[in-house]
Short mmCIF file of C-alpha atoms in Angstrom, two decimals:
data_model
loop_
_atom_site.label_atom_id
_atom_site.label_comp_id
_atom_site.label_asym_id
_atom_site.label_seq_id
_atom_site.Cartn_x
_atom_site.Cartn_y
_atom_site.Cartn_z
CA MET A 1 8.96 50.17 -2.03
CA THR A 2 9.83 49.37 0.76
CA SER A 3 11.79 46.12 2.24
CA LEU A 4 9.03 45.33 3.86
CA ALA A 5 7.43 44.96 0.86
CA LYS A 6 9.04 43.36 -1.57
CA LYS A 7 9.91 40.65 1.12
CA ASN A 8 5.55 40.18 0.76
CA TYR A 9 6.42 40.15 -2.16
CA GLY A 10 8.85 37.23 -1.99
CA ASP A 11 6.46 35.53 0.06
CA ILE A 12 3.20 35.58 -1.78
CA ILE A 13 5.80 34.00 -4.93
CA LYS A 14 6.42 31.93 -2.85
CA ARG A 15 2.88 30.86 -1.50
CA ILE A 16 1.66 31.47 -5.67
CA VAL A 17 4.49 29.08 -7.24
CA ASN A 18 4.21 26.22 -3.66
CA ARG A 19 0.25 25.82 -4.61
CA SER A 20 0.49 25.67 -8.15
CA PHE A 21 0.86 22.07 -8.60
CA GLY A 22 4.06 22.61 -10.68
CA GLN A 23 1.24 24.77 -12.76
CA ILE A 24 3.62 28.06 -12.79
CA GLU A 25 7.33 27.70 -14.73
CA ARG A 26 7.76 31.44 -14.08
CA CYS A 27 6.57 33.68 -11.55
CA VAL A 28 7.70 37.82 -11.18
CA ILE A 29 6.45 40.72 -9.90
CA ALA A 30 7.10 43.98 -11.30
CA SER A 31 7.11 48.01 -10.95
CA GLU A 32 4.63 49.78 -13.05
CA ASN A 33 7.78 51.02 -14.83
CA GLY A 34 9.33 47.76 -15.66
CA LEU A 35 11.74 46.33 -13.30
CA PRO A 36 11.38 43.45 -11.22
CA LEU A 37 10.71 43.65 -7.77
CA ALA A 38 10.22 39.76 -7.20
CA THR A 39 10.58 36.75 -9.05
CA TYR A 40 10.77 32.63 -9.32
CA GLY A 41 12.60 30.73 -12.22
CA ASN A 42 15.43 31.12 -13.17
CA PRO A 43 17.57 32.74 -15.12
CA ASP A 44 16.80 36.12 -13.73
CA GLU A 45 17.12 37.65 -17.46
CA ILE A 46 14.27 36.11 -18.23
CA ASN A 47 12.15 37.22 -15.56
CA GLU A 48 13.49 40.66 -15.98
CA ILE A 49 12.36 40.59 -19.78
CA ILE A 50 9.10 39.14 -18.03
CA ALA A 51 8.51 42.56 -16.11
CA ALA A 52 9.62 44.94 -19.07
CA ILE A 53 6.81 43.38 -20.81
CA ALA A 54 3.95 43.14 -18.34
CA ALA A 55 4.23 46.08 -16.34
CA PRO A 56 4.10 48.33 -20.04
CA LEU A 57 1.50 45.82 -22.08
CA PHE A 58 -1.14 46.12 -19.29
CA ALA A 59 -0.45 49.85 -18.80
CA ALA A 60 -1.07 49.60 -22.06
CA THR A 61 -4.01 47.74 -21.95
CA GLN A 62 -5.96 49.19 -19.15
CA ASP A 63 -5.20 52.90 -21.09
CA VAL A 64 -7.18 51.02 -24.45
CA ILE A 65 -9.71 49.24 -22.45
CA ASN A 66 -10.12 53.18 -20.69
CA ASN A 67 -11.35 54.10 -24.14
CA LEU A 68 -14.33 51.24 -24.61
CA GLU A 69 -15.18 51.29 -21.15
CA LYS A 70 -15.25 53.04 -17.68
CA THR A 71 -13.70 49.96 -16.48
CA ARG A 72 -10.40 48.53 -14.22
CA VAL A 73 -8.66 44.90 -16.09
CA VAL A 74 -8.35 42.60 -13.97
CA LYS A 75 -6.66 39.87 -16.02
CA ILE A 76 -4.84 39.41 -19.50
CA ASP A 77 -3.35 36.21 -20.40
CA VAL A 78 -1.90 35.61 -23.52
CA GLU A 79 -1.85 31.88 -24.50
CA PHE A 80 1.07 31.21 -26.59
CA THR A 81 1.08 27.90 -29.42
CA ASN A 82 3.36 26.33 -27.47
CA SER A 83 0.51 26.53 -25.15
CA LYS A 84 1.92 27.70 -22.37
CA HIS A 85 0.06 31.29 -21.39
CA LEU A 86 1.29 34.61 -19.75
CA ILE A 87 -1.11 35.80 -17.12
CA ILE A 88 -0.69 39.41 -15.87
CA ALA A 89 -2.52 41.59 -13.02
CA PRO A 90 -2.60 44.72 -11.44
CA LEU A 91 -1.06 43.93 -7.56
CA PHE A 92 -0.98 47.18 -5.58
CA ASN A 93 -0.14 49.64 -7.94
CA ASP A 94 2.03 47.18 -9.25
CA VAL A 95 1.73 44.34 -11.89
CA ILE A 96 2.30 40.71 -11.39
CA ALA A 97 3.11 38.45 -14.30
CA VAL A 98 2.82 34.61 -14.17
CA LEU A 99 4.28 32.50 -16.61
CA SER A 100 2.26 28.44 -16.96
CA SER A 101 3.78 25.48 -17.96
CA ARG A 102 2.62 23.88 -21.25
CA ASN A 103 -0.76 22.91 -21.25
CA PRO A 104 -1.71 24.42 -17.34
CA ASN A 105 -4.42 24.22 -15.70
CA LEU A 106 -6.07 27.68 -16.05
CA GLY A 107 -8.73 27.33 -13.44
CA LEU A 108 -6.88 26.62 -10.81
CA ILE A 109 -3.79 29.61 -12.12
CA TYR A 110 -6.80 32.07 -12.42
CA TYR A 111 -7.76 31.09 -8.70
CA LEU A 112 -4.33 31.94 -7.21
CA ILE A 113 -4.13 35.27 -8.71
CA GLU A 114 -7.31 36.45 -8.22
CA GLU A 115 -6.64 35.46 -4.58
CA ILE A 116 -3.93 37.41 -4.23
CA ALA A 117 -4.37 40.14 -6.27
CA GLU A 118 -6.78 43.63 -6.14
CA PRO A 119 -10.51 43.03 -5.55
CA LYS A 120 -12.17 44.04 -8.66
CA PRO A 121 -14.40 47.57 -9.41
CA GLU A 122 -17.42 45.39 -8.13
CA GLU A 123 -15.72 44.41 -4.71
CA ASN A 124 -14.55 47.45 -3.75
CA ARG A 125 -18.63 48.62 -4.05
CA SER A 126 -19.48 46.05 -1.69
CA SER A 127 -19.47 46.17 1.76
CA SER A 128 -15.85 46.06 3.82
CA LYS A 129 -17.27 43.57 5.48
CA THR A 130 -17.34 40.97 2.62
CA SER A 131 -14.38 41.78 1.39
CA LYS A 132 -13.36 40.58 5.60
CA LYS A 133 -14.77 37.60 5.23
CA SER A 134 -13.88 36.81 1.44
CA GLU A 135 -9.97 37.75 3.18
CA THR A 136 -10.24 35.31 5.71
CA ASP A 137 -12.07 32.48 3.56
CA HIS A 138 -8.56 33.01 1.09
CA ASP A 139 -6.13 32.65 4.33
CA THR A 140 -7.69 29.89 6.02
CA SER A 141 -8.01 27.47 2.64
CA LEU A 142 -5.50 24.82 1.66
CA MET B 1 51.65 -120.73 69.85
CA VAL B 2 48.31 -120.63 68.21
CA LYS B 3 47.19 -117.79 70.26
CA VAL B 4 50.29 -115.42 69.08
CA ILE B 5 50.07 -116.80 65.45
CA PHE B 6 46.03 -116.07 65.50
CA ILE B 7 46.76 -112.84 67.28
CA GLN B 8 49.33 -112.00 64.39
CA GLU B 9 46.62 -113.13 61.89
CA THR B 10 44.38 -110.59 63.70
CA ILE B 11 46.58 -108.14 63.89
CA ASN B 12 47.57 -109.19 59.51
CA LEU B 13 43.61 -109.30 59.04
CA THR B 14 43.35 -106.00 60.96
CA PHE B 15 45.53 -104.62 58.56
CA ASP B 16 44.79 -105.53 55.39
CA LEU B 17 41.26 -104.36 56.38
CA TYR B 18 42.25 -101.58 57.12
CA LEU B 19 44.02 -100.51 54.21
CA VAL B 20 41.52 -101.95 52.19
CA LEU B 21 38.98 -100.16 53.85
CA SER B 22 41.12 -97.46 53.18
CA VAL B 23 41.77 -97.58 49.73
CA LEU B 24 37.97 -98.19 49.65
CA ASN B 25 37.59 -94.35 51.24
CA LEU B 26 40.08 -93.38 49.17
CA THR B 27 38.52 -94.73 46.03
CA ALA B 28 35.49 -93.07 47.60
CA THR B 29 36.63 -89.66 47.98
CA LEU B 30 38.02 -89.64 44.22
CA VAL B 31 35.42 -90.50 43.00
CA LEU B 32 33.53 -87.75 44.64
CA VAL B 33 36.28 -85.61 43.28
CA ILE B 34 35.69 -86.93 40.55
CA VAL B 35 32.01 -86.86 40.08
CA VAL B 36 31.89 -82.99 42.04
CA VAL B 37 34.52 -81.35 39.60
CA ARG B 38 32.70 -83.10 36.57
CA ALA B 39 29.58 -81.40 37.89
CA LEU B 40 31.19 -78.29 38.50
CA LYS B 41 32.94 -78.39 34.98
CA GLY B 42 29.09 -79.02 33.43
CA GLU B 43 27.88 -76.91 35.51
CA ARG B 44 30.47 -74.64 34.23
CA ASN B 45 29.76 -74.75 30.71
CA SER B 46 26.25 -74.70 30.79
CA ARG B 47 26.31 -71.50 32.63
CA ALA B 48 28.97 -70.57 29.36
CA ASN B 49 26.57 -72.12 26.99
CA ALA B 50 23.55 -70.11 28.52
CA THR B 51 25.55 -66.91 28.56
CA ASP B 52 26.12 -67.60 25.20
CA ARG B 53 22.61 -67.98 24.21
CA LEU B 54 21.51 -65.44 26.49
CA ARG B 55 23.84 -62.78 24.02
CA VAL B 56 22.16 -64.88 21.15
CA PHE B 57 19.29 -63.91 22.23
CA GLU B 58 19.99 -60.64 23.32
CA ASN B 59 21.57 -59.82 19.52
CA SER B 60 18.37 -60.96 18.88
CA ILE B 61 16.48 -58.56 20.44
CA ILE B 62 18.82 -56.04 19.86
CA ASN B 63 18.25 -56.81 15.95
CA LYS B 64 14.00 -57.23 16.55
CA VAL B 65 14.08 -53.23 18.46
CA GLU B 66 16.56 -51.45 16.57
CA MET B 67 14.24 -53.45 13.14
CA LEU B 68 11.28 -52.42 15.29
CA ARG B 69 13.06 -48.78 15.30
CA ASN B 70 14.24 -48.57 11.65
CA SER B 71 10.30 -48.99 10.90
CA ILE B 72 8.84 -47.16 13.92
CA GLU B 73 11.43 -44.21 12.04
CA GLY B 74 10.21 -44.92 8.71
CA PHE B 75 6.76 -44.82 9.98
CA LYS B 76 7.40 -41.71 11.43
CA ASN B 77 9.29 -40.31 8.05
CA SER B 78 6.41 -41.16 6.10
CA SER B 79 3.68 -39.99 8.47
CA VAL B 80 5.71 -36.14 8.37
CA ASN B 81 5.64 -36.36 4.49
CA VAL B 82 2.82 -37.66 4.62
CA LEU B 83 1.04 -34.33 6.94
CA SER B 84 3.33 -32.16 5.32
CA ALA B 85 1.58 -32.62 2.33
CA ILE B 86 -1.92 -32.59 3.86
CA GLU B 87 -0.64 -29.13 5.05
CA ILE B 88 0.24 -28.07 2.18
CA LYS B 89 -3.31 -29.32 0.27
CA LEU B 90 -4.76 -27.48 3.08
CA LYS B 91 -3.27 -24.13 2.24
CA GLU B 92 -3.97 -25.23 -1.06
CA ILE B 93 -7.16 -25.38 -0.12
CA ASP B 94 -7.68 -22.12 1.95
CA ARG B 95 -6.29 -20.16 -1.17
CA ILE B 96 -8.41 -21.15 -3.03
CA ALA B 97 -11.00 -20.19 -0.89
CA LEU B 98 -9.51 -17.05 0.15
CA ASN B 99 -9.97 -16.28 -4.15
CA LEU B 100 -13.19 -17.86 -4.10
CA HIS B 101 -14.37 -15.60 -1.20
CA GLU B 102 -13.05 -11.91 -2.64
CA ARG B 103 -14.52 -13.57 -5.58
CA LEU B 104 -17.40 -13.85 -4.63
CA GLU B 105 -17.19 -9.94 -2.12
CA ARG B 106 -16.20 -8.77 -5.42
CA LYS B 107 -19.72 -10.05 -7.43
CA LEU B 108 -21.69 -9.71 -4.05
CA SER B 109 -20.34 -6.03 -4.35
CA ARG B 110 -20.83 -5.54 -7.91
CA ILE B 111 -24.69 -7.39 -7.39
CA GLU B 112 -25.00 -4.08 -4.71
CA LEU B 113 -24.08 -1.70 -6.28
CA ALA B 114 -26.11 -2.51 -9.54
CA LEU B 115 -29.05 -2.97 -7.21
CA VAL B 116 -28.30 0.75 -5.87
CA ASP B 117 -27.85 1.39 -9.33
CA VAL B 118 -31.75 0.58 -9.91
CA THR B 119 -33.05 1.75 -7.15
CA THR B 120 -31.20 5.12 -6.42
CA VAL B 121 -29.17 6.60 -9.16
CA LYS B 122 -30.97 9.68 -10.26
CA SER B 123 -29.78 9.83 -14.80
CA ILE B 124 -29.19 13.70 -15.02
CA ASP B 125 -30.02 14.23 -18.76
CA ARG B 126 -30.46 17.78 -18.77
CA LEU B 127 -27.99 21.22 -18.64
CA GLU B 128 -29.75 22.40 -16.00
CA ASP B 129 -29.71 19.97 -13.40
CA VAL B 130 -25.93 20.22 -13.72
CA ASP B 131 -24.14 22.87 -11.29
CA CYS B 132 -21.41 24.08 -13.20
CA ILE B 133 -19.06 21.77 -16.71
CA PHE B 134 -15.58 22.88 -17.37
CA ARG B 135 -12.72 22.13 -19.50
CA GLU B 136 -9.88 20.14 -18.63
CA ASP B 137 -7.94 23.81 -18.33
CA GLY B 138 -9.85 24.39 -15.17
CA LEU B 139 -11.54 26.92 -17.28
CA ILE B 140 -15.92 26.94 -16.02
CA ILE B 141 -18.06 27.07 -19.02
CA TYR B 142 -21.32 26.70 -17.78
CA GLY B 143 -22.53 27.38 -14.09
CA SER B 144 -20.92 28.62 -11.11
CA TYR B 145 -19.12 26.18 -8.55
CA ASP B 146 -16.44 27.31 -6.13
CA LYS B 147 -13.65 27.99 -8.23
CA LYS B 148 -11.05 26.20 -5.74
CA PHE B 149 -12.70 23.58 -5.45
CA VAL B 150 -13.23 23.25 -9.31
CA ALA B 151 -9.34 24.18 -9.94
CA HIS B 152 -7.79 21.71 -7.35
CA ILE B 153 -10.85 18.89 -9.00
CA VAL B 154 -8.98 19.78 -12.09
CA GLN B 155 -5.66 18.73 -11.29
CA ALA B 156 -6.86 15.18 -9.05
CA LEU B 157 -8.28 15.05 -12.66
CA ARG B 158 -5.20 15.28 -14.56
CA ALA B 159 -3.92 12.39 -12.39
CA LEU B 160 -6.15 10.28 -13.07
CA GLU B 161 -6.81 10.68 -16.89
CA SER B 162 -5.19 7.80 -18.14
CA LEU B 163 -7.69 5.27 -16.41
CA ASP B 164 -10.48 6.24 -18.47
CA PHE B 165 -13.07 7.14 -15.87
CA ASN B 166 -16.35 7.67 -16.38
CA LYS B 167 -17.38 9.55 -13.31
CA VAL B 168 -15.08 10.41 -9.98
CA GLU B 169 -17.54 10.96 -6.19
CA VAL B 170 -16.06 13.44 -3.61
CA THR B 171 -18.59 12.53 -0.31
CA MET B 172 -17.73 15.83 1.93
CA ASN B 173 -19.40 16.00 5.50
CA ASP B 174 -23.09 15.48 4.09
CA PHE B 175 -22.93 16.38 0.61
CA THR B 176 -21.47 14.05 -2.79
CA VAL B 177 -20.26 15.83 -5.38
CA ALA B 178 -20.33 14.14 -9.31
CA ILE B 179 -17.92 14.49 -11.74
CA GLY B 180 -18.79 13.14 -14.96
CA MET B 181 -16.70 12.77 -17.94
CA LEU B 182 -18.52 14.19 -21.44
CA GLY B 183 -16.60 13.51 -24.09
CA GLN B 184 -14.58 16.35 -25.75
CA ILE B 185 -15.18 19.94 -27.69
CA ARG B 186 -12.39 21.26 -29.70
CA GLY B 187 -9.93 18.55 -28.23
CA LYS B 188 -10.03 19.79 -24.75
CA SER B 189 -12.52 17.80 -22.64
CA ILE B 190 -14.95 18.43 -21.08
CA TYR B 191 -16.41 17.42 -17.37
CA CYS B 192 -19.71 17.89 -15.43
CA LEU B 193 -20.43 18.56 -11.80
CA ARG B 194 -22.75 17.86 -9.85
CA LYS B 195 -23.98 18.14 -5.86
CA GLY B 196 -25.83 16.35 -4.31
CA SER B 197 -26.64 13.65 -1.72
CA SER B 198 -27.87 10.96 -3.68
CA PRO B 199 -26.04 9.25 -6.78
CA VAL B 200 -26.36 10.14 -9.67
CA LYS B 201 -25.46 9.28 -13.23
CA PHE B 202 -24.91 11.12 -16.18
CA ASN B 203 -26.57 10.95 -19.76
CA SER B 204 -23.42 12.42 -21.44
CA LYS B 205 -24.82 12.70 -24.81
CA GLY B 206 -27.87 14.32 -23.82
CA ILE B 207 -26.21 17.18 -21.74
CA LEU B 208 -23.34 17.19 -24.51
CA LYS B 209 -26.30 18.20 -26.97
CA GLU B 210 -27.83 21.46 -24.95
CA LEU B 211 -24.37 22.40 -24.18
CA GLY B 212 -23.53 23.02 -28.38
CA ASP B 213 -26.45 23.98 -28.40
CA ILE B 214 -25.54 26.47 -26.52
CA ILE B 215 -22.32 27.63 -27.26
CA GLY B 216 -21.99 26.49 -30.71
#
C-alpha cells in the first residue's frame, strides 16, 4: 500500500464520518491480511481488533458464498444485541468496516458505504458511461 | 406844632400799619407754609398708603397667580395621568386587537387548509399508490426511491420524532414529496413516501394491511 493510497483512505474515512450525522462510532479500512490502513475512533487498539476481525470475516464469507452462488459479497451487516451494527464492505483489494452507534440510520450508512465501495458486479457489466455519471452524481451530492 | 404832631402821628400810624401788615404778611406766609407742609405731608401719606395698597394688591395678585399656577399644574398632572391611562388602555386594546388578528389569521388559515383538503387533497389508500415504504432505521422495505433522499429524510424524521406528526411534506423545485407515518411493525416505525405535485392524505390502515399481506 503506497502512502498516497493511505492518504486517500484517510480522506475517505473523514468523508464518511463527517456525513454520517454521528451514526458511525468507528470506521476502519483494513488490508486483506487484517492490518489497519486508516482508522477513525479511539482507542486505536479496538480499531486494530476490528481490522483483524473484518478482513478474515469478509474473506471467509466470500469463500462460503462462492460455494453457493458465483457472485460477490457486497456487504456484511452484523447486528449486535445492543442494537449496534458492524458493517463490512469491500474497498478495492481491502475492506472497510464501520461500527455504528446504537439504533443507527442504516439507510444512511449503507448509502455512504455504497458511495465509496467497489461497484457491484452487475454495475461492472454496465457501460462505463453510466458508471461515470453515477460517480459524478456522488461527487456532487450533499 | 399840630402839623408836627400830625406828622408824628402819621408816622406812628404808618409805622403801626406797616407792622400790622408785616405781621399779617408773616402770618399769611406761615399759614401758607403750614398749609403747604400739611398738603405735602398728606400727599406723602397718601403716596405711602397707595404704595402699601399697591403692595397688598400685588401680593394678592401674586397669590392668585400662584394659586392659578398650582391649579394649572394640578390640572396638567391630572391630564398627564389621564393621558398615560389612555395610552395604557390604547396599548392594551392594541394588544388585544393583535391577538384577535393572529387568532383570526390562524382560524382562517385552518379554514383555508380544510377547504384545500376538501377540494384538492388526494387520499392514498392503496400500497401501489406509494413510491416506497421505509423503516425508522432507513431501510426501504417496499418500492424504491432515491436512497440518499430516504437516508436523509430518516435523519430528519428522527429529529421530528417527538412531535408525534402524521405527515411531512418536502417541497422541491417543482414537486412535493409527502412522507406519512403508517404505524409500527415489530417495534419499528414505518413510513411511506409519495412524490407528486398535489397534496395527499395517507390511509395508514389500508396501506399497512396491504403491506402486512405482502411481508407477512
